[in-house]
mmCIF file of C-alpha atoms in Angstrom:
data_model
loop_
_atom_site.group_PDB
_atom_site.id
_atom_site.type_symbol
_atom_site.label_atom_id
_atom_site.label_comp_id
_atom_site.label_asym_id
_atom_site.label_seq_id
_atom_site.Cartn_x
_atom_site.Cartn_y
_atom_site.Cartn_z
ATOM 1 C CA MET A 7 85.901 4.224 -28.125
ATOM 2 C CA ASP A 8 82.497 4.400 -26.442
ATOM 3 C CA LEU A 9 79.834 5.879 -28.745
ATOM 4 C CA SER A 10 76.870 4.828 -26.617
ATOM 5 C CA SER A 11 76.001 8.424 -25.665
ATOM 6 C CA PHE A 12 74.847 8.865 -29.253
ATOM 7 C CA LEU A 13 73.811 5.320 -30.132
ATOM 8 C CA ASN A 14 71.431 5.139 -27.166
ATOM 9 C CA ASN A 15 69.450 7.976 -28.736
ATOM 10 C CA CYS A 16 70.309 8.499 -32.384
ATOM 11 C CA SER A 17 67.819 11.350 -32.767
ATOM 12 C CA LYS A 18 69.961 13.788 -30.775
ATOM 13 C CA ASP A 19 73.321 15.346 -31.607
ATOM 14 C CA CYS A 20 76.417 14.391 -29.675
ATOM 15 C CA LEU A 21 79.898 15.777 -29.108
ATOM 16 C CA PHE A 22 82.944 13.526 -28.858
ATOM 17 C CA LYS A 23 86.363 14.904 -28.007
ATOM 18 C CA SER A 24 89.859 14.184 -26.751
ATOM 19 C CA ASP A 25 91.494 15.663 -23.703
ATOM 20 C CA VAL A 26 93.082 19.006 -24.468
ATOM 21 C CA PRO A 27 96.897 18.717 -24.552
ATOM 22 C CA GLU A 28 98.555 21.246 -22.245
ATOM 23 C CA ALA A 29 100.841 22.404 -25.050
ATOM 24 C CA THR A 30 97.831 23.522 -27.121
ATOM 25 C CA LYS A 31 96.758 25.842 -24.294
ATOM 26 C CA LYS A 32 100.113 27.575 -24.102
ATOM 27 C CA GLN A 33 101.365 27.637 -27.680
ATOM 28 C CA PRO A 34 99.718 29.177 -30.786
ATOM 29 C CA CYS A 35 97.800 26.429 -32.584
ATOM 30 C CA MET A 36 96.512 25.602 -36.025
ATOM 31 C CA LEU A 37 93.106 23.968 -36.322
ATOM 32 C CA GLY A 38 91.551 22.116 -39.254
ATOM 33 C CA ILE A 39 87.873 21.484 -40.008
ATOM 34 C CA ASP A 40 86.227 18.908 -42.250
ATOM 35 C CA GLU A 41 83.072 16.784 -42.391
ATOM 36 C CA ALA A 42 81.969 13.290 -43.271
ATOM 37 C CA GLY A 43 78.581 12.227 -44.569
ATOM 38 C CA ARG A 44 77.324 15.394 -46.227
ATOM 39 C CA GLY A 45 75.812 13.659 -49.271
ATOM 40 C CA PRO A 46 74.087 10.473 -48.013
ATOM 41 C CA VAL A 47 70.341 10.296 -47.456
ATOM 42 C CA LEU A 48 70.989 7.942 -44.519
ATOM 43 C CA GLY A 49 72.719 8.481 -41.220
ATOM 44 C CA PRO A 50 74.326 11.465 -39.501
ATOM 45 C CA MET A 51 76.697 14.108 -40.771
ATOM 46 C CA VAL A 52 79.802 14.381 -38.625
ATOM 47 C CA TYR A 53 81.881 17.552 -38.383
ATOM 48 C CA GLY A 54 85.386 17.214 -37.022
ATOM 49 C CA ILE A 55 88.255 19.418 -35.944
ATOM 50 C CA ALA A 56 91.880 18.597 -35.263
ATOM 51 C CA TYR A 57 94.422 20.931 -33.694
ATOM 52 C CA PHE A 58 98.050 21.072 -32.631
ATOM 53 C CA PRO A 59 100.759 23.710 -32.012
ATOM 54 C CA ILE A 60 101.974 25.450 -35.141
ATOM 55 C CA ASP A 61 105.609 24.677 -34.331
ATOM 56 C CA VAL A 62 105.007 20.897 -34.669
ATOM 57 C CA LYS A 63 103.444 21.191 -38.127
ATOM 58 C CA ALA A 64 106.431 19.517 -39.868
ATOM 59 C CA LYS A 65 106.247 16.603 -37.446
ATOM 60 C CA MET A 66 102.511 16.181 -37.969
ATOM 61 C CA GLU A 67 102.947 16.061 -41.733
ATOM 62 C CA LYS A 68 104.861 12.792 -41.234
ATOM 63 C CA GLN A 69 101.909 11.100 -39.510
ATOM 64 C CA ASP A 70 100.280 9.717 -42.695
ATOM 65 C CA PHE A 71 97.417 12.198 -42.449
ATOM 66 C CA ALA A 72 95.613 12.404 -45.791
ATOM 67 C CA ASP A 73 92.146 13.004 -47.163
ATOM 68 C CA SER A 74 90.069 10.275 -45.490
ATOM 69 C CA LYS A 75 88.470 9.350 -48.835
ATOM 70 C CA SER A 76 91.898 8.476 -50.234
ATOM 71 C CA LEU A 77 92.690 6.087 -47.379
ATOM 72 C CA THR A 78 91.442 2.561 -46.854
ATOM 73 C CA GLU A 79 89.136 1.881 -43.927
ATOM 74 C CA ASN A 80 91.886 -0.090 -42.197
ATOM 75 C CA LYS A 81 94.350 2.774 -42.581
ATOM 76 C CA ARG A 82 91.870 5.318 -41.208
ATOM 77 C CA GLU A 83 91.186 3.060 -38.238
ATOM 78 C CA GLU A 84 94.899 2.544 -37.627
ATOM 79 C CA ILE A 85 95.574 6.301 -37.594
ATOM 80 C CA PHE A 86 92.568 7.084 -35.404
ATOM 81 C CA ASN A 87 93.509 4.337 -32.931
ATOM 82 C CA ARG A 88 96.980 5.863 -32.641
ATOM 83 C CA ILE A 89 95.377 9.242 -31.987
ATOM 84 C CA CYS A 90 93.051 7.881 -29.292
ATOM 85 C CA ALA A 91 95.903 5.960 -27.656
ATOM 86 C CA GLY A 92 97.822 9.216 -27.218
ATOM 87 C CA LYS A 93 100.664 8.092 -29.469
ATOM 88 C CA ILE A 94 100.657 11.401 -31.327
ATOM 89 C CA ASP A 95 101.868 14.074 -28.920
ATOM 90 C CA ASN A 96 100.244 17.511 -28.624
ATOM 91 C CA PHE A 97 97.329 16.495 -30.826
ATOM 92 C CA GLY A 98 93.680 17.214 -29.983
ATOM 93 C CA TRP A 99 90.404 16.549 -31.778
ATOM 94 C CA MET A 100 86.653 17.016 -31.472
ATOM 95 C CA THR A 101 83.620 15.899 -33.488
ATOM 96 C CA ASN A 102 79.998 16.974 -33.538
ATOM 97 C CA VAL A 103 77.584 14.266 -34.707
ATOM 98 C CA LEU A 104 74.503 15.817 -36.338
ATOM 99 C CA SER A 105 71.654 13.308 -36.323
ATOM 100 C CA PRO A 106 69.433 12.784 -39.388
ATOM 101 C CA VAL A 107 66.577 14.244 -37.320
ATOM 102 C CA THR A 108 68.524 17.462 -36.718
ATOM 103 C CA ILE A 109 69.422 17.738 -40.401
ATOM 104 C CA SER A 110 65.811 17.245 -41.546
ATOM 105 C CA ASN A 111 64.311 19.559 -38.924
ATOM 106 C CA SER A 112 66.838 22.278 -39.756
ATOM 107 C CA MET A 113 66.149 22.136 -43.495
ATOM 108 C CA PHE A 114 62.371 22.093 -42.959
ATOM 109 C CA ARG A 115 62.320 25.307 -40.927
ATOM 110 C CA ARG A 116 59.859 27.993 -41.937
ATOM 111 C CA THR A 117 62.747 30.388 -42.411
ATOM 112 C CA LYS A 118 65.418 29.316 -44.894
ATOM 113 C CA TYR A 119 68.171 27.283 -43.237
ATOM 114 C CA ASN A 120 69.897 25.029 -45.719
ATOM 115 C CA LEU A 121 72.677 22.474 -45.346
ATOM 116 C CA ASN A 122 75.367 25.086 -46.031
ATOM 117 C CA ALA A 123 74.126 27.298 -43.193
ATOM 118 C CA LEU A 124 73.944 24.286 -40.880
ATOM 119 C CA SER A 125 77.508 23.337 -41.854
ATOM 120 C CA HIS A 126 78.809 26.857 -41.252
ATOM 121 C CA ASP A 127 77.171 27.099 -37.836
ATOM 122 C CA THR A 128 78.444 23.663 -36.823
ATOM 123 C CA ALA A 129 81.997 24.541 -37.853
ATOM 124 C CA MET A 130 81.885 27.820 -35.935
ATOM 125 C CA GLY A 131 80.431 26.008 -32.938
ATOM 126 C CA LEU A 132 83.393 23.612 -32.897
ATOM 127 C CA ILE A 133 85.882 26.483 -33.117
ATOM 128 C CA GLN A 134 84.150 28.159 -30.188
ATOM 129 C CA ASN A 135 84.156 24.910 -28.215
ATOM 130 C CA ALA A 136 87.903 24.557 -28.760
ATOM 131 C CA ILE A 137 88.478 28.134 -27.599
ATOM 132 C CA ASP A 138 86.261 27.553 -24.550
ATOM 133 C CA GLU A 139 88.334 24.455 -23.748
ATOM 134 C CA GLY A 140 91.411 26.670 -23.627
ATOM 135 C CA VAL A 141 92.979 25.889 -27.008
ATOM 136 C CA ASN A 142 95.102 28.823 -28.206
ATOM 137 C CA VAL A 143 93.695 28.937 -31.743
ATOM 138 C CA GLU A 144 95.646 31.239 -34.047
ATOM 139 C CA GLU A 145 95.153 29.707 -37.521
ATOM 140 C CA VAL A 146 92.175 27.778 -38.910
ATOM 141 C CA TYR A 147 92.075 25.791 -42.159
ATOM 142 C CA VAL A 148 88.663 24.868 -43.555
ATOM 143 C CA ASP A 149 87.413 22.731 -46.409
ATOM 144 C CA THR A 150 85.019 25.187 -48.010
ATOM 145 C CA VAL A 151 81.240 24.894 -48.035
ATOM 146 C CA GLY A 152 79.856 27.261 -50.647
ATOM 147 C CA PRO A 153 81.838 30.223 -52.060
ATOM 148 C CA GLU A 154 85.248 30.466 -50.407
ATOM 149 C CA ALA A 155 85.332 34.265 -50.011
ATOM 150 C CA LYS A 156 81.887 34.492 -48.420
ATOM 151 C CA TYR A 157 82.614 31.651 -46.030
ATOM 152 C CA LYS A 158 85.924 33.229 -45.025
ATOM 153 C CA ASP A 159 84.256 36.598 -44.403
ATOM 154 C CA LYS A 160 81.614 34.896 -42.249
ATOM 155 C CA LEU A 161 84.242 33.113 -40.169
ATOM 156 C CA SER A 162 86.433 36.210 -39.826
ATOM 157 C CA ALA A 163 83.485 38.294 -38.683
ATOM 158 C CA ARG A 164 82.773 35.780 -35.905
ATOM 159 C CA PHE A 165 86.438 35.282 -34.923
ATOM 160 C CA PRO A 166 88.355 38.444 -35.961
ATOM 161 C CA ALA A 167 91.532 37.477 -34.084
ATOM 162 C CA ILE A 168 91.988 34.220 -36.017
ATOM 163 C CA LYS A 169 93.650 33.863 -39.431
ATOM 164 C CA PHE A 170 91.445 31.764 -41.732
ATOM 165 C CA THR A 171 92.344 29.776 -44.831
ATOM 166 C CA VAL A 172 89.276 28.503 -46.697
ATOM 167 C CA ALA A 173 89.920 26.322 -49.731
ATOM 168 C CA GLN A 174 88.442 23.628 -51.901
ATOM 169 C CA LYS A 175 89.877 20.175 -51.219
ATOM 170 C CA ALA A 176 91.587 21.516 -48.118
ATOM 171 C CA ASP A 177 91.577 17.960 -46.763
ATOM 172 C CA SER A 178 94.149 17.019 -49.406
ATOM 173 C CA LYS A 179 96.218 20.204 -49.027
ATOM 174 C CA TYR A 180 96.630 20.710 -45.278
ATOM 175 C CA SER A 181 97.569 17.946 -42.844
ATOM 176 C CA VAL A 182 95.507 19.473 -40.045
ATOM 177 C CA VAL A 183 92.360 19.282 -42.208
ATOM 178 C CA SER A 184 93.267 15.754 -43.296
ATOM 179 C CA ALA A 185 93.456 14.768 -39.624
ATOM 180 C CA ALA A 186 90.036 16.304 -38.963
ATOM 181 C CA SER A 187 88.687 14.430 -41.978
ATOM 182 C CA ILE A 188 89.954 11.114 -40.594
ATOM 183 C CA CYS A 189 88.415 11.728 -37.159
ATOM 184 C CA ALA A 190 85.036 12.652 -38.649
ATOM 185 C CA LYS A 191 85.023 9.729 -41.097
ATOM 186 C CA VAL A 192 85.973 7.065 -38.545
ATOM 187 C CA ILE A 193 83.399 8.298 -36.024
ATOM 188 C CA ARG A 194 80.667 8.287 -38.680
ATOM 189 C CA ASP A 195 81.591 4.834 -40.011
ATOM 190 C CA ARG A 196 81.520 3.373 -36.517
ATOM 191 C CA ILE A 197 78.144 4.937 -35.794
ATOM 192 C CA ILE A 198 76.668 3.629 -39.049
ATOM 193 C CA ALA A 199 78.017 0.134 -38.380
ATOM 194 C CA ASN A 200 76.469 0.097 -34.890
ATOM 195 C CA TRP A 201 73.245 2.013 -35.552
ATOM 196 C CA ARG A 202 70.414 1.075 -33.211
ATOM 197 C CA PHE A 203 67.051 1.311 -34.943
ATOM 198 C CA LEU A 204 64.197 2.440 -32.712
ATOM 199 C CA GLU A 205 61.683 1.361 -35.348
ATOM 200 C CA ASP A 206 60.770 -2.008 -36.843
ATOM 201 C CA VAL A 207 62.990 -2.012 -39.932
ATOM 202 C CA LYS A 208 63.161 -4.519 -42.765
ATOM 203 C CA ASN A 209 66.679 -5.655 -43.689
ATOM 204 C CA PRO A 210 68.388 -3.182 -41.315
ATOM 205 C CA GLU A 211 71.842 -4.295 -42.435
ATOM 206 C CA ASP A 212 71.256 -4.011 -46.171
ATOM 207 C CA TYR A 213 70.991 -0.315 -46.976
ATOM 208 C CA GLY A 214 74.019 0.062 -49.229
ATOM 209 C CA SER A 215 76.249 3.105 -49.148
ATOM 210 C CA GLY A 216 73.502 5.465 -48.059
ATOM 211 C CA TYR A 217 73.936 7.663 -51.125
ATOM 212 C CA PRO A 218 70.753 8.530 -53.085
ATOM 213 C CA GLY A 219 71.939 6.841 -56.304
ATOM 214 C CA ASP A 220 72.715 3.487 -54.690
ATOM 215 C CA PRO A 221 70.099 0.843 -55.713
ATOM 216 C CA LYS A 222 70.337 -0.816 -52.282
ATOM 217 C CA THR A 223 69.722 2.502 -50.566
ATOM 218 C CA LYS A 224 66.709 3.173 -52.787
ATOM 219 C CA ALA A 225 65.338 -0.294 -52.017
ATOM 220 C CA PHE A 226 65.816 0.292 -48.294
ATOM 221 C CA LEU A 227 63.805 3.513 -48.518
ATOM 222 C CA GLN A 228 61.035 1.873 -50.536
ATOM 223 C CA ASN A 229 60.775 -1.088 -48.154
ATOM 224 C CA ASN A 230 60.802 0.952 -44.949
ATOM 225 C CA LEU A 231 58.217 3.614 -45.638
ATOM 226 C CA ASP A 232 55.329 3.881 -43.219
ATOM 227 C CA PRO A 233 52.443 5.564 -45.089
ATOM 228 C CA VAL A 234 51.569 7.661 -42.025
ATOM 229 C CA PHE A 235 54.808 8.211 -40.087
ATOM 230 C CA GLY A 236 57.249 8.160 -42.991
ATOM 231 C CA PHE A 237 60.751 6.776 -42.597
ATOM 232 C CA PRO A 238 62.837 5.546 -39.658
ATOM 233 C CA SER A 239 64.931 8.208 -37.915
ATOM 234 C CA PHE A 240 67.943 6.833 -39.809
ATOM 235 C CA VAL A 241 66.659 8.662 -42.909
ATOM 236 C CA ARG A 242 67.034 12.345 -43.779
ATOM 237 C CA PHE A 243 63.472 13.286 -44.693
ATOM 238 C CA SER A 244 64.653 16.553 -46.256
ATOM 239 C CA TRP A 245 66.559 14.819 -49.100
ATOM 240 C CA SER A 246 64.755 14.888 -52.450
ATOM 241 C CA THR A 247 65.132 11.106 -52.780
ATOM 242 C CA ALA A 248 63.113 10.577 -49.606
ATOM 243 C CA ASN A 249 60.671 13.371 -50.448
ATOM 244 C CA GLU A 250 59.761 11.870 -53.790
ATOM 245 C CA ILE A 251 58.888 8.545 -52.173
ATOM 246 C CA LEU A 252 56.827 10.276 -49.497
ATOM 247 C CA GLU A 253 54.891 12.261 -52.085
ATOM 248 C CA SER A 254 54.110 9.200 -54.194
ATOM 249 C CA LYS A 255 53.377 6.608 -51.496
ATOM 250 C CA ALA A 256 52.608 8.282 -48.164
ATOM 251 C CA ILE A 257 49.146 9.405 -47.084
ATOM 252 C CA GLU A 258 48.586 13.058 -47.861
ATOM 253 C CA CYS A 259 47.911 15.357 -44.919
ATOM 254 C CA GLU A 260 46.162 18.713 -44.955
ATOM 255 C CA TRP A 261 46.930 21.194 -42.198
ATOM 256 C CA GLU A 262 44.150 23.649 -41.469
ATOM 257 C CA GLU A 263 45.329 27.077 -40.427
ATOM 258 C CA ILE A 264 43.549 28.575 -37.457
ATOM 259 C CA ASP A 265 42.494 32.172 -37.902
ATOM 260 C CA ASN A 266 43.821 33.946 -34.838
ATOM 261 C CA LYS A 267 42.819 37.421 -35.952
ATOM 262 C CA PRO A 268 40.550 39.228 -33.443
ATOM 263 C CA ALA A 269 36.963 39.744 -34.505
ATOM 264 C CA ASN A 270 37.094 43.525 -34.164
ATOM 265 C CA ASN A 271 40.358 44.858 -35.511
ATOM 266 C CA LYS A 272 41.066 48.413 -34.431
ATOM 267 C CA ASN A 273 43.222 50.947 -36.182
ATOM 268 C CA MET A 274 46.350 52.011 -34.274
ATOM 269 C CA ASN A 275 45.259 55.650 -34.558
ATOM 270 C CA GLN A 276 42.262 54.896 -32.365
ATOM 271 C CA PHE A 277 44.601 54.207 -29.482
ATOM 272 C CA PHE A 278 46.214 57.621 -29.760
ATOM 273 C CA ASP A 279 42.911 59.444 -30.194
ATOM 274 C CA SER A 280 41.128 57.746 -27.320
ATOM 275 C CA LYS A 281 40.459 59.946 -24.313
ATOM 276 C CA LYS A 282 40.814 56.872 -22.118
ATOM 277 C CA GLN A 283 44.510 56.758 -23.012
ATOM 278 C CA ALA A 284 45.166 60.429 -22.202
ATOM 279 C CA SER A 285 46.524 59.665 -18.729
ATOM 280 C CA PHE A 286 48.913 57.079 -20.204
ATOM 281 C CA PHE A 287 50.662 59.785 -22.260
ATOM 282 C CA LYS A 288 50.365 62.505 -19.615
ATOM 283 C CA ASN A 289 52.009 60.387 -16.925
ATOM 284 C CA ARG A 290 54.934 59.736 -19.237
ATOM 285 C CA CYS A 291 55.299 63.342 -20.398
ATOM 286 C CA LEU A 292 54.437 62.349 -23.974
ATOM 287 C CA HIS A 293 52.638 64.556 -26.456
ATOM 288 C CA ARG A 294 51.619 64.444 -30.086
ATOM 289 C CA VAL A 295 54.145 65.641 -32.662
ATOM 290 C CA THR A 296 52.656 66.976 -35.883
ATOM 291 C CA ASP A 297 55.643 68.989 -37.100
ATOM 292 C CA LEU A 298 58.945 67.064 -37.098
ATOM 293 C CA SER A 299 60.935 70.260 -37.664
ATOM 294 C CA LYS A 300 60.113 71.318 -34.090
ATOM 295 C CA ILE A 301 61.802 68.302 -32.533
#
């Protein structure tokens, strides 16, 4: 599978998807959603969906789909290769690769936009993409992010015609979510294994698991900090692990706020009292109201 559209510029998000099986356009379908790479401080987070007609659910449950974390890497690859080769009929999938840059920029917004909100919006974006592609989505199964009831209400408000099931560990309960989990995990693992650093990085192949508690990951962060520009784009700046290193070792910057307030502030009432504005109101048949009971 060609991942160069992302690997050529790892700072931008990228969508990968299968062709849409004709059967999924005509028959009511179930769709599962799961992600890979939520916790690591390194690399992208990948959201995936899988979908197939509801009437082939029993058949799909015999395809060895399981929570990707419970499968070996070889088994995940074997299943995903079968999917890509079209050996599983009436099966479609799609993944959205969220770059570390996107994750950091989203979490550093002035207005609150945390990882849960980003996850929700990405999941809803994939559902919408599937619908736009012509998939007849009737049921959706989601591995929950945050409180189940609130997430379900949010999804139902956006897609009122779809029946949603939101549950913890949905990837181990529903085969369609397990399949989405496998697609997301394989895509992320392949991207990590073939990551193209734009920066001059020390020991680019020795960063461990990418999780904050991994000693190799911590060493990678310590060894690849630029005191002015921070970390390579492989790193999620918004993670506390990265932030702590930046605060202790990076050069501190002070941002001066420019005062854009006009020198002579005028009260709004002056506009209404000004004789120069009389024609403005007269031409628009507007007049002052002092007694609301007369309206």
